[in-house]
mmCIF file of C-alpha atoms and ligand atoms in Angstrom:
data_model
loop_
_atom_site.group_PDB
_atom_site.id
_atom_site.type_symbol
_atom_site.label_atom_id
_atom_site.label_comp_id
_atom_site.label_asym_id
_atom_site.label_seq_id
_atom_site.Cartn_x
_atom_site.Cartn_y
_atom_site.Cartn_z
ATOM 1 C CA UNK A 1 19.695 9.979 5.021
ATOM 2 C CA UNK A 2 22.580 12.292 3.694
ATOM 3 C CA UNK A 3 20.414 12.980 0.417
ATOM 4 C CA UNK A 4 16.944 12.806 0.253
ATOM 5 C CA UNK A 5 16.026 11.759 -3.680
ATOM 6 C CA UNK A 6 12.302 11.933 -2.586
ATOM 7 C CA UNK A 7 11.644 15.646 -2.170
ATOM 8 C CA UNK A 8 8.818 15.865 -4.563
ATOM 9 C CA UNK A 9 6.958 13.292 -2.069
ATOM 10 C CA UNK A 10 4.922 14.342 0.773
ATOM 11 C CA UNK A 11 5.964 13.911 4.408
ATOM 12 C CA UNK A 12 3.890 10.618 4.900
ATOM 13 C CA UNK A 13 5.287 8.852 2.032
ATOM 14 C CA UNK A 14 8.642 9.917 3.550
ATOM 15 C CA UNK A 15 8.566 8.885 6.849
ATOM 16 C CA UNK A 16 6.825 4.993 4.683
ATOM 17 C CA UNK A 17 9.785 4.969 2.644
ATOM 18 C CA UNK A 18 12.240 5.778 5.990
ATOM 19 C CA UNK A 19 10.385 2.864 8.304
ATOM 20 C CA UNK A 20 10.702 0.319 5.420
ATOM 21 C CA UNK A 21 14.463 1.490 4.407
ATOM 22 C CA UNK A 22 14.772 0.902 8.403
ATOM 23 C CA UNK A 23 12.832 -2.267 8.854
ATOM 24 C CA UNK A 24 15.012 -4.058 5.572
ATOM 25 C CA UNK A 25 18.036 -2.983 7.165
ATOM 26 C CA UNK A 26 17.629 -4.954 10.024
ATOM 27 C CA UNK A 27 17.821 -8.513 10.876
ATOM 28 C CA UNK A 28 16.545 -10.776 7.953
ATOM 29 C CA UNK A 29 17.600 -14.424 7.782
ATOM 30 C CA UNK A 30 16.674 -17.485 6.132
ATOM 31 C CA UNK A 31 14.245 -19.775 7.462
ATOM 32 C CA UNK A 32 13.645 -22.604 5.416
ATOM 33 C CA UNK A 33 12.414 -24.264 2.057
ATOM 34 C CA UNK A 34 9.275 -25.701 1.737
ATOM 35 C CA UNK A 35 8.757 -28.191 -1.529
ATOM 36 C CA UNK A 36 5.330 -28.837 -0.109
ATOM 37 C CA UNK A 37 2.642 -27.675 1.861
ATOM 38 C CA UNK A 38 3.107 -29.856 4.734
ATOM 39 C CA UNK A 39 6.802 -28.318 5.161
ATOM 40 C CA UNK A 40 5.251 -24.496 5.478
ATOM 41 C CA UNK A 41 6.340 -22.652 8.833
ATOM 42 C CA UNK A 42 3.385 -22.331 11.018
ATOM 43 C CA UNK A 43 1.385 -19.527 10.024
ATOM 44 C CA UNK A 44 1.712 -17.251 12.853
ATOM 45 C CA UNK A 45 3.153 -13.805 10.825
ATOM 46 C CA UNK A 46 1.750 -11.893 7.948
ATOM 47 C CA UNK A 47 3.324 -13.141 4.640
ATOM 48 C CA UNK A 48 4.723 -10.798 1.456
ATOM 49 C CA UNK A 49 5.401 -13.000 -1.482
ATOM 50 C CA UNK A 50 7.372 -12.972 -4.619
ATOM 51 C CA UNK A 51 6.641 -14.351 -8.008
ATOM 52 C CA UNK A 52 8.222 -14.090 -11.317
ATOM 53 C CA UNK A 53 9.621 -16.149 -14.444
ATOM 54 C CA UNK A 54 12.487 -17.915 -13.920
ATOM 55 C CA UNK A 55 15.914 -15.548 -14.430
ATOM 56 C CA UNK A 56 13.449 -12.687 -14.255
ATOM 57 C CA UNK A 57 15.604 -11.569 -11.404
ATOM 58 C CA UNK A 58 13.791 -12.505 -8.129
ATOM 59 C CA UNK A 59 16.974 -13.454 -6.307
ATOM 60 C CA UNK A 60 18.951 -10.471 -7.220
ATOM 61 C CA UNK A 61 15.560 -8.179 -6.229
ATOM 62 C CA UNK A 62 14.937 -10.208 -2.831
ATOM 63 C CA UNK A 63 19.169 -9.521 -2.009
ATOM 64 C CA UNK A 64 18.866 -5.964 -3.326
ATOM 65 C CA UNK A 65 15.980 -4.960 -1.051
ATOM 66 C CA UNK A 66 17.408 -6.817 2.182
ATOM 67 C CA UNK A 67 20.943 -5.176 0.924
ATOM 68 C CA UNK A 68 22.551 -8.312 1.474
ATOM 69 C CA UNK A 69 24.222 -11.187 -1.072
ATOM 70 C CA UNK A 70 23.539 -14.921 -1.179
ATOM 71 C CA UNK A 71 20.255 -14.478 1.310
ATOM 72 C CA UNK A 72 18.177 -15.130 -1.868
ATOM 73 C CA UNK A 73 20.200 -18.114 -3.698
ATOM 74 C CA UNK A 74 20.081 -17.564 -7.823
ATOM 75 C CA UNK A 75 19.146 -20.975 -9.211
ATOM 76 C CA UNK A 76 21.924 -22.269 -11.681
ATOM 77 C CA UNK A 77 19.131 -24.871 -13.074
ATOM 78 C CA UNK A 78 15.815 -22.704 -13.750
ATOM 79 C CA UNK A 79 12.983 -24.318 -13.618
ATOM 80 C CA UNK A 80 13.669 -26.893 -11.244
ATOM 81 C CA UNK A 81 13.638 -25.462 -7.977
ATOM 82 C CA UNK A 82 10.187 -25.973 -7.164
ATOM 83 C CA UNK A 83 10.143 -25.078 -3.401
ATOM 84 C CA UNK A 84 8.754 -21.842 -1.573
ATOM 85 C CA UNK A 85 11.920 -20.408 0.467
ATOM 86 C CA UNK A 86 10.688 -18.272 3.826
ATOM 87 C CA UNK A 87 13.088 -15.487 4.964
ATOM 88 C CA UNK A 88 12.164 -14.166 8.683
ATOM 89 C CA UNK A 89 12.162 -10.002 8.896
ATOM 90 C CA UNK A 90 12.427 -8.446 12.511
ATOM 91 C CA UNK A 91 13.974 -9.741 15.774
ATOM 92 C CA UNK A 92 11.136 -10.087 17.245
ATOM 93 C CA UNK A 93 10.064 -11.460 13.924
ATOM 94 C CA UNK A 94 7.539 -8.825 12.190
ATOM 95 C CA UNK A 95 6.862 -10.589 9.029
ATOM 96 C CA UNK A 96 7.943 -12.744 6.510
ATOM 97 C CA UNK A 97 8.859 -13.096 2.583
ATOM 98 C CA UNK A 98 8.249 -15.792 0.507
ATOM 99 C CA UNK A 99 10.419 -16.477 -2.856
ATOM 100 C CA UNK A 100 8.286 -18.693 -4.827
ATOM 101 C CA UNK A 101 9.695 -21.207 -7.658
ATOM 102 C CA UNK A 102 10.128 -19.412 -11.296
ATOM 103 C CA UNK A 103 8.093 -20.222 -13.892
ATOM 104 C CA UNK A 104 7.885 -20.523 -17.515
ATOM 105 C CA UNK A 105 11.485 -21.845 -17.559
ATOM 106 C CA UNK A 106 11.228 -23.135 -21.664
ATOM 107 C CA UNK A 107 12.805 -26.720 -20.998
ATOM 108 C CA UNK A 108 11.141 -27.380 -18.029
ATOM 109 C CA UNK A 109 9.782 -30.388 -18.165
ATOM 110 C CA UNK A 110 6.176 -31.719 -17.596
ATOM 111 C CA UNK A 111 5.895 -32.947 -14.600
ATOM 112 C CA UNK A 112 7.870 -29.976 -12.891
ATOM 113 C CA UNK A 113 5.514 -27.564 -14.620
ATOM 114 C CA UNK A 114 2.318 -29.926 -13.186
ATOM 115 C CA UNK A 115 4.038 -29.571 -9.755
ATOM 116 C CA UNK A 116 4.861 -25.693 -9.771
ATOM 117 C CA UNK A 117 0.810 -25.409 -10.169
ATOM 118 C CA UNK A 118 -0.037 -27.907 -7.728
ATOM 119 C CA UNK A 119 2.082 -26.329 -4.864
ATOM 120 C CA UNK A 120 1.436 -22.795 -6.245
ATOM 121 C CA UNK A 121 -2.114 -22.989 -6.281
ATOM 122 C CA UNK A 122 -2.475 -24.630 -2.823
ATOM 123 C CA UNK A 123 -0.154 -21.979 -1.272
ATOM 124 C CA UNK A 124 -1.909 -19.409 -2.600
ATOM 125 C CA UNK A 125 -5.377 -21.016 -1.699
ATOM 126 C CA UNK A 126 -4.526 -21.935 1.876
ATOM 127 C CA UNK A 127 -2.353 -19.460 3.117
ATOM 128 C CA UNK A 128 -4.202 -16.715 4.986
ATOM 129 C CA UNK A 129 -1.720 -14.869 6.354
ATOM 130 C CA UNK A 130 -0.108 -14.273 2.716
ATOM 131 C CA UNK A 131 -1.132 -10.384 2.233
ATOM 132 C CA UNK A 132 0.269 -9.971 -0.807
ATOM 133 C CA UNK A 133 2.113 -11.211 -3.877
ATOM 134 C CA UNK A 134 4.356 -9.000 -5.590
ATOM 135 C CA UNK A 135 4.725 -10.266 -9.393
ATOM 136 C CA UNK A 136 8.353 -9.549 -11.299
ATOM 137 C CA UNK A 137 7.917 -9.018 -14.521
ATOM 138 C CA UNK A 138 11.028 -8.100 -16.734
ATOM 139 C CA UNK A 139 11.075 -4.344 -18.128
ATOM 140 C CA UNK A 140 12.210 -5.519 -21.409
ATOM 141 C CA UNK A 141 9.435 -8.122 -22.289
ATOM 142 C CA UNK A 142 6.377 -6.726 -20.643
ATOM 143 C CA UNK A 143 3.728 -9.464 -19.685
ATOM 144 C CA UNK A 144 3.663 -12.671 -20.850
ATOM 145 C CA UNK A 145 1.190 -15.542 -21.005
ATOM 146 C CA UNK A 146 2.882 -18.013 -18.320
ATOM 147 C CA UNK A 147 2.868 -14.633 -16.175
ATOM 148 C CA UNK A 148 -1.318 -14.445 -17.203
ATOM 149 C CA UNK A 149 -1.711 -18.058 -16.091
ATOM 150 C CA UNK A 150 -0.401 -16.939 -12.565
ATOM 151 C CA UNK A 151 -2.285 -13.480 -12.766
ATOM 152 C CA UNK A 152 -5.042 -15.994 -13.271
ATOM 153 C CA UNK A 153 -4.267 -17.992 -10.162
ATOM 154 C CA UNK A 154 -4.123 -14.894 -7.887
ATOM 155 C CA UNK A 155 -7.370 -13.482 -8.981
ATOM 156 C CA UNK A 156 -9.144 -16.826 -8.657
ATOM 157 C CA UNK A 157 -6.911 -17.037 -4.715
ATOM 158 C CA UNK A 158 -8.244 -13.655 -4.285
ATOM 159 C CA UNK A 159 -4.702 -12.873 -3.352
ATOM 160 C CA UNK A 160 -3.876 -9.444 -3.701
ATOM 161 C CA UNK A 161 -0.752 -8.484 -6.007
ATOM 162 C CA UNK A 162 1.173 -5.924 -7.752
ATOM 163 C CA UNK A 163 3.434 -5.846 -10.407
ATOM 164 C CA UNK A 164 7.100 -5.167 -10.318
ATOM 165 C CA UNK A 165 9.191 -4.031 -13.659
ATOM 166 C CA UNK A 166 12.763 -5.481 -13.040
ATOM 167 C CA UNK A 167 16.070 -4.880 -15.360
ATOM 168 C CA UNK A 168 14.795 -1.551 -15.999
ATOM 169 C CA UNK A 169 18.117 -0.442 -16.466
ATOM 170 C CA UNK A 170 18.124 -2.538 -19.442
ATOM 171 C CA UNK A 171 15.951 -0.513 -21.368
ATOM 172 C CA UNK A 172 15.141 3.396 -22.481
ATOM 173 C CA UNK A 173 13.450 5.816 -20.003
ATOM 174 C CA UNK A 174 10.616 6.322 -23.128
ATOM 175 C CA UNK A 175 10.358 2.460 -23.370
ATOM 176 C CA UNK A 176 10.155 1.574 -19.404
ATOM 177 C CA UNK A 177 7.332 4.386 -19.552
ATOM 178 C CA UNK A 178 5.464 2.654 -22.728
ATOM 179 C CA UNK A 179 5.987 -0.836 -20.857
ATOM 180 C CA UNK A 180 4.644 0.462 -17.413
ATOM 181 C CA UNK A 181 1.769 2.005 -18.731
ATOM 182 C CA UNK A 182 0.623 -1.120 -20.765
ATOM 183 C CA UNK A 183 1.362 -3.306 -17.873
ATOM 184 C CA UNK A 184 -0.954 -0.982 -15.763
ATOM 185 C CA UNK A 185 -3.438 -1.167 -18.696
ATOM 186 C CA UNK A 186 -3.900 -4.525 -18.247
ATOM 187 C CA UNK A 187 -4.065 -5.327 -14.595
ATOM 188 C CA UNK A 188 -6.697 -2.478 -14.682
ATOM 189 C CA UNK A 189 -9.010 -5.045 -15.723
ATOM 190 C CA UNK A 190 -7.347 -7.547 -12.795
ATOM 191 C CA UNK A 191 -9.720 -8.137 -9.970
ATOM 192 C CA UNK A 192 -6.954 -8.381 -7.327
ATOM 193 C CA UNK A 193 -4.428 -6.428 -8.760
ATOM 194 C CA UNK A 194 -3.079 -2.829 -7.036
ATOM 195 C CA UNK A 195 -3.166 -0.339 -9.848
ATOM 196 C CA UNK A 196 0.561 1.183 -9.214
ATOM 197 C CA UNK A 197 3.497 -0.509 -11.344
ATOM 198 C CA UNK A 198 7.015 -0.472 -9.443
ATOM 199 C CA UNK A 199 9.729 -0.126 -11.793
ATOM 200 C CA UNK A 200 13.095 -1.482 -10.712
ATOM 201 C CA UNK A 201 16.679 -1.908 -10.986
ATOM 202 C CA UNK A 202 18.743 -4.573 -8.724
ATOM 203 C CA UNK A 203 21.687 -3.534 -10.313
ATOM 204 C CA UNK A 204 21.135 0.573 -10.014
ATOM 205 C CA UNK A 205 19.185 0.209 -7.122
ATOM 206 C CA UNK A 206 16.231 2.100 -8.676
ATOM 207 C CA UNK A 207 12.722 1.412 -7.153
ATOM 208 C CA UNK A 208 14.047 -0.284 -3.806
ATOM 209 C CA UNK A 209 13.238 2.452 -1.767
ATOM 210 C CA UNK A 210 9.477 2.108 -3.326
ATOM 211 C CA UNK A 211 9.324 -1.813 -3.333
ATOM 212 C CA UNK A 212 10.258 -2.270 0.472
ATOM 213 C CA UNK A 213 7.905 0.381 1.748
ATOM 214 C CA UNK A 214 5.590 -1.376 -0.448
ATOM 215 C CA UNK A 215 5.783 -4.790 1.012
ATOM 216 C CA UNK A 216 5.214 -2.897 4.389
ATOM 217 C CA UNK A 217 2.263 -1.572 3.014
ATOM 218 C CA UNK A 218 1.269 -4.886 2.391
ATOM 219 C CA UNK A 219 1.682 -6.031 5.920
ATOM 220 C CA UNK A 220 -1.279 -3.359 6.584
HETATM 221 P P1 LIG B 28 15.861 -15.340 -10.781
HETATM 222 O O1 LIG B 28 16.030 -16.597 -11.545
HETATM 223 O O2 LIG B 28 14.545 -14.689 -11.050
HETATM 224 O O3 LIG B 28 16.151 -15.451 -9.304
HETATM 225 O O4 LIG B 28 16.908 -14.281 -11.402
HETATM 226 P P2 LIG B 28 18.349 -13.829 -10.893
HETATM 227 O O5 LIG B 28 18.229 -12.896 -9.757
HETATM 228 O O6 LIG B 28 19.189 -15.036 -10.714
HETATM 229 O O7 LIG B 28 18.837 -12.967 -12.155
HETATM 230 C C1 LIG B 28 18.905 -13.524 -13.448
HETATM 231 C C2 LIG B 28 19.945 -12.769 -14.272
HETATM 232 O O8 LIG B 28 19.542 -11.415 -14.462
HETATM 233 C C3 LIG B 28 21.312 -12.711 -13.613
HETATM 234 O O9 LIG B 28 22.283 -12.845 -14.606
HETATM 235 C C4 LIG B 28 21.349 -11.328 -13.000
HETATM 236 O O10 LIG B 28 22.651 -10.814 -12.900
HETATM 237 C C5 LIG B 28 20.534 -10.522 -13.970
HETATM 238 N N1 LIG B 28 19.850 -9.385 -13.309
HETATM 239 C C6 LIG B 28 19.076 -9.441 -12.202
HETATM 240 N N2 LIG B 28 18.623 -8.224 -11.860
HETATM 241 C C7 LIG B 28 19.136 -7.352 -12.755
HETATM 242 C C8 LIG B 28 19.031 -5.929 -12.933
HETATM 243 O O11 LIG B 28 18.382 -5.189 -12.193
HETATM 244 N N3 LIG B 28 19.684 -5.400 -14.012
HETATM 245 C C9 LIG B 28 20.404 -6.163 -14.867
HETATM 246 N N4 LIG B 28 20.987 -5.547 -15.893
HETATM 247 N N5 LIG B 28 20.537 -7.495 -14.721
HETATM 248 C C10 LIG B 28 19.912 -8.088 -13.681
#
């Protein structure tokens, strides 16, 4: 690194932030879409997932941290994609993340919604090598109920998770701060919920260094 933006961190966090920076800049590739559980890869690799409203930017976060466009597709009809994409990390393979369908997508209709929880659920529930869901939840709107109903899920899973602030670029350093600390606030009460909000930026590239040493942390 040419410039080290992390100089206020101590050595150990350093050299977590390096191996991740490292690990992401390696081979990552797509491996396949499930749209049910009897189409998941076999479980032979720990598992990072991600989880967010639809347009909440999940695609543009999952390309940001690999550094790499059109390895996370964007979904021109939200809300209807309901499949779990796997990306492999490593050659060997180390690990692997999951991108799973958006949510809360307003004109979604019934039956879609019925099978986002179905699939969801069951993932969640039968997947023992998933170590950890990371939850996008956009800077400007702060939590939201359809974002509680899967906060809901993962605590009744027992899956671990953490929340990630996207967009923050669209809003004010003093409001990012106001919306980090009430997120934090309220997954304080979370069973299964990490206490330590990432706030990011896709487009600035703020918090990647952060959010791929913490999905290595995850892998722990
Ligand atoms: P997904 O539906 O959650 O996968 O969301 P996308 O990644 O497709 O992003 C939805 C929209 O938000 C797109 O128009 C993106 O360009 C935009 N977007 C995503 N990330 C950022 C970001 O960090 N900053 C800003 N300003 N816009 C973003």
């Amino acid at each position: 690194m040419d410039h080290n933006p992390h100089s206020d961190i101590d050595d150990d966090t350093a050299a977590r932030i390096e191996e991740a920076r490292r690990i992401f800049s390696g081979p990552i590739s797509f491996l396949k879409s499930a749209p049910g559980l009897n189409f998941l890869p076999p479980a032979d690799v720990p598992e990072v997932a991600f989880a967010g409203r639809s347009n909440v930017g999940k695609s543009s976060l999952i390309n940001a941290l690999a550094n790499r466009n059109g390895l996370a597709r964007t979904s021109n009809t939200p809300g209807r994609t309901q499949e779990l994409n796997f990306f492999d990390v490593g050659e060997p393979l180390r690990f692997r993340l999951v991108d799973m369908p958006g949510y809360g997508y307003a004109k979604a209709p019934k039956d879609v919604v019925k099978q986002w929880r179905f699939l969801v659920n069951d993932f969640l529930r039968g997947r023992a090598v998933l170590k950890r869901a990371l939850v996008l939840v956009d800077a400007r709107h702060g939590l939201k109920d359809v974002d509680r109903t899967l906060l809901d899920m993962l605590d009744e899973a027992a899956v671990s998770y953490r929340m990630v602030l996207t967009k923050a670029d669209k809003v004010k350093a003093t409001d990012l701060a106001i919306v980090t600390e009430q997120t934090a606030a309220e997954v304080r009460k979370r069973p299964a919920a990490h206490p330590q909000i990432i706030p990011t930026s896709s487009e600035k590239g703020m918090g990647l260094p952060e959010l791929r040493a913490a999905v290595i942390e995850a892998l722990d």
